[in-house]
mmCIF file of C-alpha atoms in Angstrom:
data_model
loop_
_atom_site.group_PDB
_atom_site.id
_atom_site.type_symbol
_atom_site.label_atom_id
_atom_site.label_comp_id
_atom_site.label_asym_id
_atom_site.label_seq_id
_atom_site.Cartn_x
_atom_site.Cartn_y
_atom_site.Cartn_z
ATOM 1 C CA UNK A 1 -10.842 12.553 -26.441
ATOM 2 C CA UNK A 2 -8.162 10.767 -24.307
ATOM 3 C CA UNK A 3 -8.711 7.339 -23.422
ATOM 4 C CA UNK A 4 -6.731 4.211 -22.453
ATOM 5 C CA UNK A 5 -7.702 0.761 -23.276
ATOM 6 C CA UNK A 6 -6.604 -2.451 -21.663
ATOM 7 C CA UNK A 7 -7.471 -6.129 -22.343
ATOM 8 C CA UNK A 8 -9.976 -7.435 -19.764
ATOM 9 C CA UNK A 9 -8.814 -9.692 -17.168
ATOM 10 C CA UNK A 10 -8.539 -12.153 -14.868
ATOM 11 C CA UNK A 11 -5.291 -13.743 -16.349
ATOM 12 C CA UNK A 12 -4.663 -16.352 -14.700
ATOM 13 C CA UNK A 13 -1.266 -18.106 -15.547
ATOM 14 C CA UNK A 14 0.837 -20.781 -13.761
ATOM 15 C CA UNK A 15 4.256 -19.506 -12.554
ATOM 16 C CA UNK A 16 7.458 -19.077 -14.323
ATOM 17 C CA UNK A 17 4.652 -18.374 -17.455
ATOM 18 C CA UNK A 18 5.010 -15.240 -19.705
ATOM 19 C CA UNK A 19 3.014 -12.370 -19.370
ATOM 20 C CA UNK A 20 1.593 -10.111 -21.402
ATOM 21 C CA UNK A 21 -0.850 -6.886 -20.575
ATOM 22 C CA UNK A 22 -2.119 -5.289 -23.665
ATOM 23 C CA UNK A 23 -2.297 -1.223 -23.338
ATOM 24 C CA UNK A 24 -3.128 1.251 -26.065
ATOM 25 C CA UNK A 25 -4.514 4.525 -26.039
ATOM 26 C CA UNK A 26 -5.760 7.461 -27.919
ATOM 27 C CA UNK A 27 -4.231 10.644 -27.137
ATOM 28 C CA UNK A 28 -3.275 14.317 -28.471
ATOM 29 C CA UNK A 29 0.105 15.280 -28.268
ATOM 30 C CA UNK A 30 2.625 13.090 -26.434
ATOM 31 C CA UNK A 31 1.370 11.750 -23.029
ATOM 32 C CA UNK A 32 3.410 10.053 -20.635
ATOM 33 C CA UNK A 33 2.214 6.299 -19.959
ATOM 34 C CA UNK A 34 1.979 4.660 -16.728
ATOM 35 C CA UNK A 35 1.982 1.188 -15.128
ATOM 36 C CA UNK A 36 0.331 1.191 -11.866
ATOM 37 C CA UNK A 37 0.348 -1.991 -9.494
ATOM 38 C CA UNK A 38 -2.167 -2.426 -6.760
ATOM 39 C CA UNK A 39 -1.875 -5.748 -4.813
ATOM 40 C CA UNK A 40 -4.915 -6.888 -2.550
ATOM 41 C CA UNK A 41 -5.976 -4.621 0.527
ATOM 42 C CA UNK A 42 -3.273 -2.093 -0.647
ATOM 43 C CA UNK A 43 -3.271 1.500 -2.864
ATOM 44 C CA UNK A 44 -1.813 1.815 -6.383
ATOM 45 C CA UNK A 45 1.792 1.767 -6.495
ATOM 46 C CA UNK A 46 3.613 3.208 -9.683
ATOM 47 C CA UNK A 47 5.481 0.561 -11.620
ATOM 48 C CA UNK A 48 6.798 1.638 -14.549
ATOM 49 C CA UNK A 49 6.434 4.505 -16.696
ATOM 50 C CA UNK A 50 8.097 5.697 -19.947
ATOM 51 C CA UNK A 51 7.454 9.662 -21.130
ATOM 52 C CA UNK A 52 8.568 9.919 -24.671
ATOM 53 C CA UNK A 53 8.060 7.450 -27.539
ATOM 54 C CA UNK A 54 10.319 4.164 -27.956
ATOM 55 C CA UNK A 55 11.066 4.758 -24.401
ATOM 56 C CA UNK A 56 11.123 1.530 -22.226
ATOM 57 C CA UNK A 57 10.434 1.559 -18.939
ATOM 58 C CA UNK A 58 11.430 -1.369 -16.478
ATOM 59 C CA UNK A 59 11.183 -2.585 -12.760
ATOM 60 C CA UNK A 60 10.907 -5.916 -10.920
ATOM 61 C CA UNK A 61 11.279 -7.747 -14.301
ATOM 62 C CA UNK A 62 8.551 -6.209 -15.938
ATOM 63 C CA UNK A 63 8.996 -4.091 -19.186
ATOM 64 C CA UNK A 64 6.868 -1.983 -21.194
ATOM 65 C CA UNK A 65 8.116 0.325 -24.110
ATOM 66 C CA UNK A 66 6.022 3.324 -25.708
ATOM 67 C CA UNK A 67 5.643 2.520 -28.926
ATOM 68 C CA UNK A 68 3.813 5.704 -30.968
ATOM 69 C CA UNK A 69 3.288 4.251 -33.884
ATOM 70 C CA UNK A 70 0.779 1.606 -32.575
ATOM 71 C CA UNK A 71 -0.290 3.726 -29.519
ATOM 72 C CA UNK A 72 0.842 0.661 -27.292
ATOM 73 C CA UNK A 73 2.248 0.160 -24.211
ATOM 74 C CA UNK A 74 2.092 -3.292 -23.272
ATOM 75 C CA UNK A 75 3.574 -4.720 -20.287
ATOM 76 C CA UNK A 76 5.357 -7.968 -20.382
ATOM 77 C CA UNK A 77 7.593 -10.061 -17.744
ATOM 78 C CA UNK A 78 9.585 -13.505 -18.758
ATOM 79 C CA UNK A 79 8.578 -15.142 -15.907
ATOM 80 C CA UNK A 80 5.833 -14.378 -13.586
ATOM 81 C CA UNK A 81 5.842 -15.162 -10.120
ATOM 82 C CA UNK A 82 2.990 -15.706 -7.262
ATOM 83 C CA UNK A 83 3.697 -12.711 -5.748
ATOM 84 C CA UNK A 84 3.010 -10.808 -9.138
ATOM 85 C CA UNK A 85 -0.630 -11.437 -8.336
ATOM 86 C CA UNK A 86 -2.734 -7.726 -8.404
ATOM 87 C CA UNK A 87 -4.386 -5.484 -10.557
ATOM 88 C CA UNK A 88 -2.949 -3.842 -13.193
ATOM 89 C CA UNK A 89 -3.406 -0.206 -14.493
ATOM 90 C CA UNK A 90 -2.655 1.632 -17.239
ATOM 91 C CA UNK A 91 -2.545 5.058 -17.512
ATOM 92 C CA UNK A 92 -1.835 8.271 -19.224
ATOM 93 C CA UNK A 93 -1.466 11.662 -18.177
ATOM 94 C CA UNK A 94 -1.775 14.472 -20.536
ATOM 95 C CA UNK A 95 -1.405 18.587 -20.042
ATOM 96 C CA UNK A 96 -3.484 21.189 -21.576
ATOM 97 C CA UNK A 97 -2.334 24.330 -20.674
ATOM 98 C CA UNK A 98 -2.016 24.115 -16.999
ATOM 99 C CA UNK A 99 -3.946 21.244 -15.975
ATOM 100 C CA UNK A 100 -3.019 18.161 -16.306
ATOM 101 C CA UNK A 101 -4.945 15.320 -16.964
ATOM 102 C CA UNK A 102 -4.753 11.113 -15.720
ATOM 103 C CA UNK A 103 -6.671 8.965 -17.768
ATOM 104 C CA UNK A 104 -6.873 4.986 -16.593
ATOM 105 C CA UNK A 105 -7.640 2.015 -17.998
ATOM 106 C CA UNK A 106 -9.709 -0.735 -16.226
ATOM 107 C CA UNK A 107 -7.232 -2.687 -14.674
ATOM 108 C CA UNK A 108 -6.323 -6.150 -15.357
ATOM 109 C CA UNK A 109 -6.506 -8.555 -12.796
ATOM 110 C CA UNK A 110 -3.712 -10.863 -12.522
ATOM 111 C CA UNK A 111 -3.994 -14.234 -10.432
ATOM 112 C CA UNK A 112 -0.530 -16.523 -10.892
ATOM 113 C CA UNK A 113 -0.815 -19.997 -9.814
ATOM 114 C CA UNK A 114 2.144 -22.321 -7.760
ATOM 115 C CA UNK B 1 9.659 9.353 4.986
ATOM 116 C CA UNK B 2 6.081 7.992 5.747
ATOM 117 C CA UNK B 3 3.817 7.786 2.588
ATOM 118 C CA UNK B 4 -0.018 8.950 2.063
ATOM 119 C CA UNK B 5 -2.144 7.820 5.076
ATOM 120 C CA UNK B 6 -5.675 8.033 4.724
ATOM 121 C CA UNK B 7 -8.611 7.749 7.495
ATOM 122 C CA UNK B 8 -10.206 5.533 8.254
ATOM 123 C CA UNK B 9 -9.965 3.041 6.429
ATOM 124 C CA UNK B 10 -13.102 1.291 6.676
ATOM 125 C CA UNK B 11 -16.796 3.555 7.317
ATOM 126 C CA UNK B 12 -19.852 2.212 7.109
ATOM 127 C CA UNK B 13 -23.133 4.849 6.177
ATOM 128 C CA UNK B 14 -26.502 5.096 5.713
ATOM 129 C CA UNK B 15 -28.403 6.904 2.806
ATOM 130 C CA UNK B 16 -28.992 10.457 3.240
ATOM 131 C CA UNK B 17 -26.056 10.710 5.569
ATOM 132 C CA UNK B 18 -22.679 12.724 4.970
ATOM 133 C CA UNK B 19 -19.276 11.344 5.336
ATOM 134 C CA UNK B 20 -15.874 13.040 5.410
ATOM 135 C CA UNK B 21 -12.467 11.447 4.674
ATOM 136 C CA UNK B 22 -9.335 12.614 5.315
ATOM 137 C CA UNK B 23 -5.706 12.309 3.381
ATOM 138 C CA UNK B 24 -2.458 13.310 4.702
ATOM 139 C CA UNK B 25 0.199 13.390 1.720
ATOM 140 C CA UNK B 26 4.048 12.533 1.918
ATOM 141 C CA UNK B 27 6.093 15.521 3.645
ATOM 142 C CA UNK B 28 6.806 18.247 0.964
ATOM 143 C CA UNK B 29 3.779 16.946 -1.603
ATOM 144 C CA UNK B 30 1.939 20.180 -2.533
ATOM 145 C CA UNK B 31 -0.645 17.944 -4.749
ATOM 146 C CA UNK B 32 -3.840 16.053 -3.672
ATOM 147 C CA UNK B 33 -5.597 14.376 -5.978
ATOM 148 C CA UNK B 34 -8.412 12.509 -5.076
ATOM 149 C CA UNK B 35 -10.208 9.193 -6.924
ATOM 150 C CA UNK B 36 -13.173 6.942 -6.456
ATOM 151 C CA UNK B 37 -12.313 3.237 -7.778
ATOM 152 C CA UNK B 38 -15.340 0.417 -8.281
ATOM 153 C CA UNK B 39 -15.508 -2.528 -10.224
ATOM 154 C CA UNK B 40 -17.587 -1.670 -12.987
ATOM 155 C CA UNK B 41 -16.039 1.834 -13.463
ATOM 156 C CA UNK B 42 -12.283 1.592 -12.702
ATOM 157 C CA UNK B 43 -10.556 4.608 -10.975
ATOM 158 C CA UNK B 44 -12.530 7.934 -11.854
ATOM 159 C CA UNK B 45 -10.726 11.391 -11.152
ATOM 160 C CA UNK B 46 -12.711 13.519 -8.458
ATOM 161 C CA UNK B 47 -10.381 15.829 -8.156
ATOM 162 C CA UNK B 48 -6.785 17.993 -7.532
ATOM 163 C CA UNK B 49 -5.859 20.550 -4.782
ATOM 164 C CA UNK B 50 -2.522 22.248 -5.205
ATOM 165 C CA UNK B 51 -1.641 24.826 -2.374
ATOM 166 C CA UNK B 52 -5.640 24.856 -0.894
ATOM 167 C CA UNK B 53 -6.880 25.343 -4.747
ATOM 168 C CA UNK B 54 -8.745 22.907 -6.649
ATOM 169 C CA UNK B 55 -7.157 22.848 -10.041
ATOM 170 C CA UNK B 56 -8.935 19.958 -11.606
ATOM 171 C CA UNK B 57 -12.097 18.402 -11.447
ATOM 172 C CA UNK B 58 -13.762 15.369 -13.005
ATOM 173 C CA UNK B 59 -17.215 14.585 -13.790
ATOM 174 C CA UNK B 60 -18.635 13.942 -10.664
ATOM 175 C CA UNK B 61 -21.856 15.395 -9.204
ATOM 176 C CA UNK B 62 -21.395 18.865 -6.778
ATOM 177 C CA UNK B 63 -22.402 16.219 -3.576
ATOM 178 C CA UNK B 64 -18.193 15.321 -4.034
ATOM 179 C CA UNK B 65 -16.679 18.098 -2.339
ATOM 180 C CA UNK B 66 -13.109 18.370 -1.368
ATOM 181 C CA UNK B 67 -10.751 21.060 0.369
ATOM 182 C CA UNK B 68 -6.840 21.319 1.043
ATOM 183 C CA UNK B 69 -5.464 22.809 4.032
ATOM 184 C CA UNK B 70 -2.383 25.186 4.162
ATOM 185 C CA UNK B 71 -0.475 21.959 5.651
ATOM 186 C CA UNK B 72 -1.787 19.958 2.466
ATOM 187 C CA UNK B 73 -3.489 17.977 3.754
ATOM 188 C CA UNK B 74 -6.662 17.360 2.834
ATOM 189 C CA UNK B 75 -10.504 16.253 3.131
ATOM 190 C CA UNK B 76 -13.127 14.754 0.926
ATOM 191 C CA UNK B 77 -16.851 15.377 1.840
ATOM 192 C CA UNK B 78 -19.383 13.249 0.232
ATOM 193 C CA UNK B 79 -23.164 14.909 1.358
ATOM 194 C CA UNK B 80 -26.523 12.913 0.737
ATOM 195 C CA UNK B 81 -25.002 9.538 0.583
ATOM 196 C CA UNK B 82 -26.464 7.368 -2.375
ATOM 197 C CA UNK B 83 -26.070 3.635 -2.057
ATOM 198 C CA UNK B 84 -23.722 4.055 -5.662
ATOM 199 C CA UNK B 85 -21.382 5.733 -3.748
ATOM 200 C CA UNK B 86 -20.226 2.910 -2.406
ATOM 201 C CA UNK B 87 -16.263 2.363 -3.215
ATOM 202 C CA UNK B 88 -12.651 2.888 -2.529
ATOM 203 C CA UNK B 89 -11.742 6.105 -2.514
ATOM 204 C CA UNK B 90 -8.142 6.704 -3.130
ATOM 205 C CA UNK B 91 -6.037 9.426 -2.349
ATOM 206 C CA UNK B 92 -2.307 10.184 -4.060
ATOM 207 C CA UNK B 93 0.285 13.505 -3.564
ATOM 208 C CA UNK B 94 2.872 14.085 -6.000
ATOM 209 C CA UNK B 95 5.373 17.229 -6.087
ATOM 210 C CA UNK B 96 4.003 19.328 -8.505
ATOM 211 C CA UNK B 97 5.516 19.969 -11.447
ATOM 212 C CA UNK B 98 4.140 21.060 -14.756
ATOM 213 C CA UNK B 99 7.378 20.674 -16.821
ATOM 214 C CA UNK B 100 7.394 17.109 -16.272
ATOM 215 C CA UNK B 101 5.111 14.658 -14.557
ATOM 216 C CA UNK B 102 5.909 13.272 -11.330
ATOM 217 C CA UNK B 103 4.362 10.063 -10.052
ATOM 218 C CA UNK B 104 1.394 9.998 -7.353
ATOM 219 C CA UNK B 105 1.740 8.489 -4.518
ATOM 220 C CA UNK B 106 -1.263 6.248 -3.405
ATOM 221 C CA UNK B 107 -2.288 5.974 0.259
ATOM 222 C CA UNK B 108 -4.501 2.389 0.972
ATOM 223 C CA UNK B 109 -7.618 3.927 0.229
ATOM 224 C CA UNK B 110 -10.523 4.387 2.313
ATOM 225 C CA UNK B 111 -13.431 1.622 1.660
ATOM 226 C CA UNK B 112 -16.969 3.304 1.920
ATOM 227 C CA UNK B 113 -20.270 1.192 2.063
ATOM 228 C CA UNK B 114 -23.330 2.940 1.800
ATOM 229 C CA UNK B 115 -26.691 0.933 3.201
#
C-alpha cells in the first residue's frame, strides 16, 4: 500500500546549522509529495510541494526535489533559523479513480537553538 | 480572503458524552476534509465532503460522523466519547480538482480532551 516514511525527530540544531528532513515513500503510480509546516498552537500550512519526478519544490529557503528513483523527498535549508522551529510533515497524495488519497508521515519535530 | 476557522477551539468532555465541531472553509472551497492528529499516531484521515457528499473515508470507527452543508461548511460529530479520542482535530478545504491536486488549507484545529 501507500505509505510515507520520515526520520523521527526532535532535531534540535543551533542556528545558521544545515538541515536535513529525510522523506521517502512507497507509492503506485506517480503521487504528488508534500511538505507541510505546522508551528506551535497553529494548523498545517503547505510548504512546498513538487508533482512530477526531479521536480524541486522551494519556499522560505527550504528545498526538496522528487527524486523517483530513490522514492525521496527530503527537505533541506542552508541555514536554519529560530523561527524555523515546528513540526514537519510529509505527505503524499495519490488518485484511484476518483478519490483521492493523502497519506502522512509522522512529523518531525524541529527545535533550532539561538 | 479569511482562511478555515474552526470552533471552538478548545472543549473539554466526559466519557459517554457527544461532541460536535464545526469548520467553515475559505470562500469558494467545495472540499472538507477532516483529520484527527495525536502524538503517537500522526494525522489520520477521517474523512472528505465535496458538495454535502462524503467521498472518502478512512479507517475510523462509525462513532466519527461528519456532514457538509450546501454552504460547505461543515460539522464533525463524535458520539460515545472514549477517553482515546482525545486530540486535535484538524480541518482543511481545497478547490477541488481531480486533474491536478490542489493544496488544503488547514484551519488551527480544534483540541478535544476527553475525561
Amino acid at each position: 500500500g501507500n505509505s510515507v516514511t520520515q526520520m523521527e525527530g526532535p532535531v534540535t540544531l543551533s542556528e545558521e546549522a544545515f538541515l536535513t528532513i529525510n522523506c521517502t515513500y512507497t507509492a503506485t503510480g506517480y503521487p504528488s509529495l508534500f511538505w507541510y509546516v505546522q508551528y506551535p498552537g497553529e494548523g498545517l500550512q503547505l510548504l512546498l510541494k513538487a508533482t512530477k519526478a526531479d521536480d524541486k519544490g522551494s519556499n522560505k529557503g527550504f528545498e526538496a526535489t522528487y527524486r523517483k528513483e530513490t522514492t525521496s523527498f527530503h527537505l533541506e535549508k542552508g541555514s536554519v533559523q529560530v523561527s524555523d522551529s515546528a513540526v514537519y510533515f510529509c505527505a503524499l497524495i495519490t488518485f484511484a479513480g476518483n478519490n483521492r488519497k493523502l497519506i502522512w508521515g509522522l512529523g518531525t519535530s524541529l527545535a533550532v537553538n539561538p | 480572503k479569511a482562511g478555515v476557522t474552526q470552533t471552538p477551539r478548545y472543549l473539554i468532555k466526559t466519557r459517554g458524552q457527544q461532541v460536535t465541531l464545526s469548520c467553515s472553509p475559505i470562500s469558494g472551497h467545495r472540499s472538507v476534509s477532516w483529520y484527527q492528529q495525536t502524538p503517537g499516531q500522526g494525522l489520520q484521515f477521517l474523512f472528505e465532503y465535496f458538495s454535502e457528499t462524503q467521498r472518502n473515508k478512512g479507517n475510523f470507527p462509525g462513532r466519527f460522523s461528519g456532514r457538509q452543508f450546501s454552504n460547505s461548511r461543515s460539522e464533525m460529530n463524535v458520539s460515545t466519547l472514549e477517553l482515546g479520542d482525545s486530540a486535535l482535530y484538524l480541518c482543511a478545504s481545497s478547490p477541488d480538482s481531480l486533474s491536478s491536486y490542489n493544496e488544503q488549507f488547514f484551519g488551527p484545529g480544534t483540541r478535544l480532551t476527553v475525561l
